[in-house]
Coordinates of C-alpha atoms in Angstrom, one line a residue:
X1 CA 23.1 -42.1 25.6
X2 CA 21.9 -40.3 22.5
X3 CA 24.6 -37.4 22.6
X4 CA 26.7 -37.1 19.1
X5 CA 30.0 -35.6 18.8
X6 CA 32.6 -35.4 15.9
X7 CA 36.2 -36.0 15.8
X8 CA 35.8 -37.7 19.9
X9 CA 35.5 -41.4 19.7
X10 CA 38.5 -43.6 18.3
X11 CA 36.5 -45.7 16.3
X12 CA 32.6 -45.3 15.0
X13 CA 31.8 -41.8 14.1
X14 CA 28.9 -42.2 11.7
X15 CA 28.1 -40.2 8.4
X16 CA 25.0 -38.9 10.7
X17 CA 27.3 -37.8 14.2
X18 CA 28.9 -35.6 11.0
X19 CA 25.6 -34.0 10.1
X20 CA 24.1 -33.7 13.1
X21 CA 27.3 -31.8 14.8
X22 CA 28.3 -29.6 12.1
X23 CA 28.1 -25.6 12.6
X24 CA 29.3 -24.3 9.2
X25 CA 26.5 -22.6 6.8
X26 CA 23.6 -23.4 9.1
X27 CA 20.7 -20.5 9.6
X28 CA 19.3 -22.0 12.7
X29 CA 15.2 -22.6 13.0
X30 CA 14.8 -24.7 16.4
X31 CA 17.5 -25.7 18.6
X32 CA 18.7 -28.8 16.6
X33 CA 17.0 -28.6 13.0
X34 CA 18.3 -25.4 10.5
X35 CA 16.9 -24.4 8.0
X36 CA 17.4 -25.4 4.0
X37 CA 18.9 -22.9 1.8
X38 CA 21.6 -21.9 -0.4
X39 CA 24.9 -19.6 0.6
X40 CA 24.8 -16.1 -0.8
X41 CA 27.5 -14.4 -2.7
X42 CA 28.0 -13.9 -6.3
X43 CA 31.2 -13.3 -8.5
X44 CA 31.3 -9.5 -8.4
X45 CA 29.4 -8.8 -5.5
X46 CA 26.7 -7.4 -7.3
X47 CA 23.9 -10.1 -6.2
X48 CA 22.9 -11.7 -3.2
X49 CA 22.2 -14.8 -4.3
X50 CA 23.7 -16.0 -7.5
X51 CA 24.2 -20.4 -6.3
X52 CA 21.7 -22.5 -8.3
X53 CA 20.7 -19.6 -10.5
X54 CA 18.8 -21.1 -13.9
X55 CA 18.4 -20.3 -16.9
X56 CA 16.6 -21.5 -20.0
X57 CA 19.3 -22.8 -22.6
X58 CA 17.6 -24.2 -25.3
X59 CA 13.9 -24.9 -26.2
X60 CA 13.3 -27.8 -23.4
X61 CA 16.2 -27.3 -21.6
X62 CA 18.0 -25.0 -18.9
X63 CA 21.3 -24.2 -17.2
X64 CA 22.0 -24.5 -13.6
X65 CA 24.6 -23.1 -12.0
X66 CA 27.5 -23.9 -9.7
X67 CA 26.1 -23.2 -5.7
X68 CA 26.4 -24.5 -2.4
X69 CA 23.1 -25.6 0.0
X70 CA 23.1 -27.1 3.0
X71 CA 19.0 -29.3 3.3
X72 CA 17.8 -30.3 6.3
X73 CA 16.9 -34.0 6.6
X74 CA 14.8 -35.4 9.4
X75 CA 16.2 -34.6 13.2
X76 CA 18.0 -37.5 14.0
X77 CA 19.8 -37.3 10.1
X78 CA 21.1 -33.7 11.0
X79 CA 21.4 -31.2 8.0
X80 CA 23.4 -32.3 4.4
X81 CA 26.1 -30.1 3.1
X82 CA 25.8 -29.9 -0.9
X83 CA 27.9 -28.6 -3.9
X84 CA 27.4 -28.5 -7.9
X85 CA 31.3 -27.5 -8.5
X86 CA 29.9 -26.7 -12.3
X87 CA 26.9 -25.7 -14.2
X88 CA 24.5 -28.6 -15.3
X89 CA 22.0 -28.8 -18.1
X90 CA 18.7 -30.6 -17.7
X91 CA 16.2 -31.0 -20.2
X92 CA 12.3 -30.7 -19.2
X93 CA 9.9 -33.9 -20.7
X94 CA 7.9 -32.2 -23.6
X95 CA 4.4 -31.0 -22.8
X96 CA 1.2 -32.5 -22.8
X97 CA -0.9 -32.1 -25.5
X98 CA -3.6 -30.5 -23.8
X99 CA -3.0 -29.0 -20.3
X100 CA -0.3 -27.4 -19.1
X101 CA 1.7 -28.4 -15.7
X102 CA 4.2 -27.2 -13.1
X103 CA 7.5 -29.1 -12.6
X104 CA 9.7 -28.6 -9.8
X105 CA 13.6 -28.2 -10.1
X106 CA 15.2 -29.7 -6.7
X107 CA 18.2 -30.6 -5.2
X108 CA 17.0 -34.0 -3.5
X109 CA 19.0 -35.9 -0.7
X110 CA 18.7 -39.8 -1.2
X111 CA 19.5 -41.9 1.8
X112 CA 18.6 -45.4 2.0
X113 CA 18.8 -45.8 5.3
X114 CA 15.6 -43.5 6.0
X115 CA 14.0 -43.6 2.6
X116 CA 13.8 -47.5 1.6
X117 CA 15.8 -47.0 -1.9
X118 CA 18.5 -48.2 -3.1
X119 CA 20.3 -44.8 -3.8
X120 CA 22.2 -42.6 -1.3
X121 CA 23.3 -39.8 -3.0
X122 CA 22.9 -36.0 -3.6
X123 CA 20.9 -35.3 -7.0
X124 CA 19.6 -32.5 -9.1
X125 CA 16.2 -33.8 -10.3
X126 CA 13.3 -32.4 -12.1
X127 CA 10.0 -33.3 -10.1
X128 CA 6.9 -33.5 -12.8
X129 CA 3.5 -32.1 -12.4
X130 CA 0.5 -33.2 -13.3
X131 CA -1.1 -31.6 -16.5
X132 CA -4.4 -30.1 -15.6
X133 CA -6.6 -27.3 -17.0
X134 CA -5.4 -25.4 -13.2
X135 CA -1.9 -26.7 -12.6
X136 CA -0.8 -27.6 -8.9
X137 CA 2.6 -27.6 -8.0
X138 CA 3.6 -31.4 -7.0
X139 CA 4.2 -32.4 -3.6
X140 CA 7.9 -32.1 -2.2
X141 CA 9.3 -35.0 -1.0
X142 CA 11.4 -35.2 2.2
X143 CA 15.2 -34.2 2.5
X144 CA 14.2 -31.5 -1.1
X145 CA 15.5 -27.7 -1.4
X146 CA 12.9 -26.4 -4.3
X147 CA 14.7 -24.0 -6.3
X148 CA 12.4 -23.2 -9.4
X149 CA 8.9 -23.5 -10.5
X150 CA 8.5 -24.2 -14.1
X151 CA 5.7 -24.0 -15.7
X152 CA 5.4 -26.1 -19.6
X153 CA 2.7 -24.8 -21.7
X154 CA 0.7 -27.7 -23.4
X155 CA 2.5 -29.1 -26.5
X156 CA 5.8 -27.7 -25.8
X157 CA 8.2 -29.3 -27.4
X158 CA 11.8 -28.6 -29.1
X159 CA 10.1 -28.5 -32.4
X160 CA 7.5 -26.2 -31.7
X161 CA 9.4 -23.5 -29.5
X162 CA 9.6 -25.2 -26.5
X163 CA 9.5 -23.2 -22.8
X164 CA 9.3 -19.7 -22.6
X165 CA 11.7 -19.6 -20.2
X166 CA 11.6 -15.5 -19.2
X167 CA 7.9 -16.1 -17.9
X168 CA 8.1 -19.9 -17.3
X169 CA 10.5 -19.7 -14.2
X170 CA 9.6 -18.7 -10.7
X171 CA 12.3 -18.7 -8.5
X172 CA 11.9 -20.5 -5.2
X173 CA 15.8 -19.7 -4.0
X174 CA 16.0 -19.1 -0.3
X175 CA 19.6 -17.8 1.1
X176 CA 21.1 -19.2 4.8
X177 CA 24.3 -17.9 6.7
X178 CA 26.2 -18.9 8.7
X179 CA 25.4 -19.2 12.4
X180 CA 24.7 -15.8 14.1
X181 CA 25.7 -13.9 10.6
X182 CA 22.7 -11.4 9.2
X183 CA 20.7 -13.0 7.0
X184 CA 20.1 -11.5 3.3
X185 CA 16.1 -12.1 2.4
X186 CA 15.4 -13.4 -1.0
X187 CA 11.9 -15.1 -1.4
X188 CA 9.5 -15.9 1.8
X189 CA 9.9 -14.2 5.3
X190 CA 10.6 -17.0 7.8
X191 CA 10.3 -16.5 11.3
X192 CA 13.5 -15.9 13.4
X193 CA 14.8 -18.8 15.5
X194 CA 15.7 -17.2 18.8
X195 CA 15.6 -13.5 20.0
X196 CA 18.7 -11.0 18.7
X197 CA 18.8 -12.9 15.6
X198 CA 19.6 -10.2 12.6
X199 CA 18.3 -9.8 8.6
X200 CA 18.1 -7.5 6.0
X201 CA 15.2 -7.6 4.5
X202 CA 13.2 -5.3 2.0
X203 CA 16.5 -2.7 2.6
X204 CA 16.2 -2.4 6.1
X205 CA 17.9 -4.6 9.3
X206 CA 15.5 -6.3 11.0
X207 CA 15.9 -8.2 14.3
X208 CA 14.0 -11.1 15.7
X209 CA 12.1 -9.5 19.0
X210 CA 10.7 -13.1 19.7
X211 CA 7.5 -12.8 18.2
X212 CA 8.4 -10.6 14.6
X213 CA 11.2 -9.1 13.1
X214 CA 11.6 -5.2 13.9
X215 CA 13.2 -3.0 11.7
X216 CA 16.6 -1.7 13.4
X217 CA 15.5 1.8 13.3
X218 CA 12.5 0.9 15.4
X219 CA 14.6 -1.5 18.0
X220 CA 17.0 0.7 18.7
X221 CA 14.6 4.3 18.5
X222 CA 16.9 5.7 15.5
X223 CA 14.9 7.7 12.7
X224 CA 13.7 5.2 9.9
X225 CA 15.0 6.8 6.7
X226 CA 13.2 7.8 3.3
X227 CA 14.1 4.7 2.0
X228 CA 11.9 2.5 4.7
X229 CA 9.0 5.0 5.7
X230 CA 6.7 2.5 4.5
X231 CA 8.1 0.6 7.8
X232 CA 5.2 0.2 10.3
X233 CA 5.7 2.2 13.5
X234 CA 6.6 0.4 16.9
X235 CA 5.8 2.8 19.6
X236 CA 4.5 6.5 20.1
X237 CA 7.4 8.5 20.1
X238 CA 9.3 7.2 17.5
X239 CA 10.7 9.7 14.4
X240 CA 11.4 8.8 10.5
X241 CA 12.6 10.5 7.7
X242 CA 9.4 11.0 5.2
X243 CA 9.4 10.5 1.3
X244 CA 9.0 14.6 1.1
X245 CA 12.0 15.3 3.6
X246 CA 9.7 16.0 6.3
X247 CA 11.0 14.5 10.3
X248 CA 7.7 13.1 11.5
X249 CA 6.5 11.5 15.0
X250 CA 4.7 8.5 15.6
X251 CA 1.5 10.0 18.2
X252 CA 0.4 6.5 18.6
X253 CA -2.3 6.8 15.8
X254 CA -0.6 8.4 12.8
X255 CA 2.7 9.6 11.6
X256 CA 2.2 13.5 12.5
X257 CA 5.1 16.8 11.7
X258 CA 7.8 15.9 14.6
X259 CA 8.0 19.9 14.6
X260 CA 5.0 21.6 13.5
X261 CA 4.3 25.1 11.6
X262 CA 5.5 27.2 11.5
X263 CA 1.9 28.3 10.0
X264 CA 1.7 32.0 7.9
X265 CA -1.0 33.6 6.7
X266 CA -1.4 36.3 4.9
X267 CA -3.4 39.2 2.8
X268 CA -2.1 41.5 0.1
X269 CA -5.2 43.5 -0.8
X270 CA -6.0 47.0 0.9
X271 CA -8.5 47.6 3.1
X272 CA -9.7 50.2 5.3
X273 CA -12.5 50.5 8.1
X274 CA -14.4 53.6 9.7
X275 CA -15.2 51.5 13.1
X276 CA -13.9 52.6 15.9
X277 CA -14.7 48.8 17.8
X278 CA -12.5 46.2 16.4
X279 CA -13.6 43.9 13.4
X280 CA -12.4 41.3 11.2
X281 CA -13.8 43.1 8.0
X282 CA -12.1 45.5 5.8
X283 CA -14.0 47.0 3.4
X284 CA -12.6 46.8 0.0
X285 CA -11.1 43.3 0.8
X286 CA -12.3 40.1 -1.3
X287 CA -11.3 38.2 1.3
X288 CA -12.3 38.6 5.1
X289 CA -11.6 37.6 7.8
X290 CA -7.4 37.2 8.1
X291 CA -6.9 33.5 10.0
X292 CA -4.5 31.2 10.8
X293 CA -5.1 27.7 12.5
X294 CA -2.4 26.4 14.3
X295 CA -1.7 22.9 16.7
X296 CA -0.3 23.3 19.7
X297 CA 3.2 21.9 20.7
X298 CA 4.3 19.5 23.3
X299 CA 6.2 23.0 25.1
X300 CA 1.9 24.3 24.9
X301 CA 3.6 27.7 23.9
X302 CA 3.8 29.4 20.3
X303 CA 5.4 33.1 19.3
X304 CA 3.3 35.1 16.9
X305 CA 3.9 37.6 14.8
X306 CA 1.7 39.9 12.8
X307 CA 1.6 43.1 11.9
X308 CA 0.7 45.2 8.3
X309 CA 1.4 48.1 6.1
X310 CA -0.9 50.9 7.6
X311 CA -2.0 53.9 7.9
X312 CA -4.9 56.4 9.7
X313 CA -6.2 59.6 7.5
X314 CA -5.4 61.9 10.3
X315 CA -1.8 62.0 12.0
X316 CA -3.9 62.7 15.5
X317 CA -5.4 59.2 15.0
X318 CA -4.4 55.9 15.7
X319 CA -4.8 52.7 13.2
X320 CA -5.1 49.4 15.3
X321 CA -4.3 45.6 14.2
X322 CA -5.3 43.0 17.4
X323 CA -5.5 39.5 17.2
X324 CA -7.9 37.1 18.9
X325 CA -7.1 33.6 19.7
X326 CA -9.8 30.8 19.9
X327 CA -10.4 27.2 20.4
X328 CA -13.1 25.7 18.5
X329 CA -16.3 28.2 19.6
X330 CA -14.4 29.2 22.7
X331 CA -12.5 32.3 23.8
X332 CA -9.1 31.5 24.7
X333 CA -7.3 35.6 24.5
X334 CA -9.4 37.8 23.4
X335 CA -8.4 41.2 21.4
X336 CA -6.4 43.9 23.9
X337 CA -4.8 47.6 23.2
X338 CA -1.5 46.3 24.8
X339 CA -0.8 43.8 22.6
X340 CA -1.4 45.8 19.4
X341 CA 0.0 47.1 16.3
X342 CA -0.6 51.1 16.0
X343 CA 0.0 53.0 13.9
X344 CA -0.4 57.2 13.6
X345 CA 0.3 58.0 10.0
X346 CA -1.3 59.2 7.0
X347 CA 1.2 57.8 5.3
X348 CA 1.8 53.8 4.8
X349 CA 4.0 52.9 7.2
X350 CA 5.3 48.9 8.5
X351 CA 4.3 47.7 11.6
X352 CA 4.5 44.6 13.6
X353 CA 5.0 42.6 17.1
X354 CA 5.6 39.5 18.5
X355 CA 3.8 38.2 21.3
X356 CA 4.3 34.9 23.3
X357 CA 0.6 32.3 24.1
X358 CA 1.1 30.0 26.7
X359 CA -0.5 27.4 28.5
X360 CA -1.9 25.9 25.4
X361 CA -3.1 22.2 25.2
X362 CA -1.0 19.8 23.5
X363 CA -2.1 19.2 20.0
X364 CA -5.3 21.0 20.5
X365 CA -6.2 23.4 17.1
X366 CA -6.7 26.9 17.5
X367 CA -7.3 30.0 15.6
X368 CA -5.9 33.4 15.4
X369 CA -8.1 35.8 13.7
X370 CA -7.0 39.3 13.0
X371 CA -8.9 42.4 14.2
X372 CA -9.0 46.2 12.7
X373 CA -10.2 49.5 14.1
X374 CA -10.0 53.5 14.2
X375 CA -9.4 56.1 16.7
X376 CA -11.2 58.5 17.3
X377 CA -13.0 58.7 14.4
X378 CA -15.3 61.2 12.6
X379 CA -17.1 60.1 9.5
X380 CA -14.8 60.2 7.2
X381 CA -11.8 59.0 9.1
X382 CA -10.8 55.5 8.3
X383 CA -7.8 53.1 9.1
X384 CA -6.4 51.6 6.2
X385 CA -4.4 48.4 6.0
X386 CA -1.8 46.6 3.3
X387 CA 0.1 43.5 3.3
X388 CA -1.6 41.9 7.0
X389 CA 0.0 38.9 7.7
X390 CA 0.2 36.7 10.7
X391 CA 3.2 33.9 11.5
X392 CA 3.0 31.4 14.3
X393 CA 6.2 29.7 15.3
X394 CA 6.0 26.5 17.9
X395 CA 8.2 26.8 20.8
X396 CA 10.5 24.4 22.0

């Protein structure tokens, strides 16, 4: 039987039934094998992932610093715990004289007993690439956790300036927890390794659905906040916080105003008319005729106000302000006495009302358009009008 255990058999337990039956620092990726990376934390807190962190300390040279990793070997070698207790220089070959090239910085696993050396041992090691006008980065050998790229210009040297070392480094880092913990994402997205499993990537929790990782906002149909709106949407119905402070819905096609309107318009210039059948002109007006468009809400019901400063040049005749409500080229209310403003002043007086439309279709657009007239008239009898405004709220 194949089975391993630790800290069972009397005699016998092999440096491999270690490996392979440890569950310390190990980010799982199948249901044996975990995945290579370095434990997170940093001295005051303030960094995620401060283990192995280099930097350039003299012309060919750099500084690595203390960390823990844990690199995956082969299935049947298990996974290989690692330390560097103390910072540790190493010092880059000088450059070629033509073509520049990529070197890797690795911690490399040695084992003899899979490998065919003589050496079993844990090792920092510089991996050299091949100059070339295009550099490649070299091939990783087995049982290696790649922590920088560095790339040496042609003739570098300690006489001649050496590496630039603030553009020369790329970090390859990757962080792992411990088994079940939420993972902190520094470098490359890797898929989850079983369904419930937890990150925090890009500022935002994500969980492993089986198939991608899904923001926590979206699994568990919370708002997304400001700070993740950029986060794709996972199902119509679903709210977040916009960039301008605005709640939105996901509709199933775009991110739309979770409460529309409400919508205003209005008109501050007088105008007057002598017709005694209603019209959307006023003569003296720039601007003609007064509309507002609105959508419909989910309750298909809106309150809307309107009304205006008015007034009629006779106090036996009446100054009318009606609205008519459309959908596209069609007639949904059309313009009606009992729903109007009135007014019987020649003086400017306010005037408004509120009026309930139902039955509406869900996010359908329609218009409201207001409408003037005089009564009775003679021909120089005219309804005048100030300040017209109109104000659609969505119902709930």
């Amino acid at each position: 039987m194949n089975l391993r255990s630790s800290w069972v058999t009397e005699t016998g337990q092999t440096r491999e039934d270690t490996r392979l039956t440890q569950t310390g620092a190990t980010t799982m990726t199948d249901p044996v094998k975990v995945r290579s990376g370095i434990l997170p934390g940093s001295y005051d807190g303030q960094y995620r992932l401060s283990g192995f962190w280099t930097f350039g300390s003299a012309a060919m040279s750099a500084t690595v610093s203390e960390g823990r990793a844990v690199i995956q070997g082969e299935v049947s070698q298990g996974a290989f715990p690692v330390t560097l207790p103390a910072s540790e220089v190493v010092t880059f070959a000088p450059g070629n004289a033509q073509y520049r090239r990529i070197d890797l910085l690795v911690l490399r696993i040695h084992d003899k007993l899979y490998d065919g050396g003589e050496r079993t041992e844990a090792t920092l090691e510089i991996i050299q690439g091949a100059p070339e006008q295009d550099p490649k980065v070299p091939l990783i050998p087995p049982r290696c956790l790649p922590l920088y790229e560095v790339l040496v210009p042609a003739g570098a040297s300690a006489g001649n300036g050496g590496i630039p070392w603030a553009s020369s480094l790329k970090d390859l880092r990757t962080p792992i927890v411990a088994l079940g913990g939420i993972l902190p994402v520094e470098g490359a997205v890797l898929p989850g390794a079983y369904p419930g499993q937890y990150q925090d990537a890009a500022g935002a929790l994500q969980r492993w659905d089986g198939g991608t990782w899904v923001s926590y906002p979206s699994a568990l149909g919370g708002i997304i906040p400001s700070s993740a709106s950029t986060t794709p949407a996972s199902y119509t119905g679903q709210y977040r916080d916009s960039t301008g402070g605005q709640l939105q819905r996901w509709n199933g096609t775009a991110w739309a105003p979770a409460v529309p309107g409400p919508y205003f318009v209005d008109n501050g210039d007088y105008g007057d008319t002598t017709s005694t059948t209603y019209t959307s002109t006023l003569a003296g007006r720039a601007t003609n005729p007064l509309t507002v468009s609105f959508v419909a809400p989910p309750s298909r019901a809106v309150a809307v106000s309107f009304g205006a400063k008015m007034r009629s040049t006779s106090n036996d005749h009446y100054a009318y302000m009606a609205l008519k409500l459309t959908q596209g080229a069609t007639v949904v209310n059309d313009v009606d006495d009992d729903y109007a403003v009135i007014a019987a002043s020649q003086n400017m007086i306010s005037a408004a009302n509120t009026r309930r439309y139902s039955n509406l279709t869900a996010g359908a657009t329609y218009t409201l358009t207001a409408f003037f007239r005089v009564i009775t008239n003679t021909t120089t009898l005219k309804a005048g009008f100030d300040n017209t405004f109109i104000k659609v709220d969505p119902l709930p």
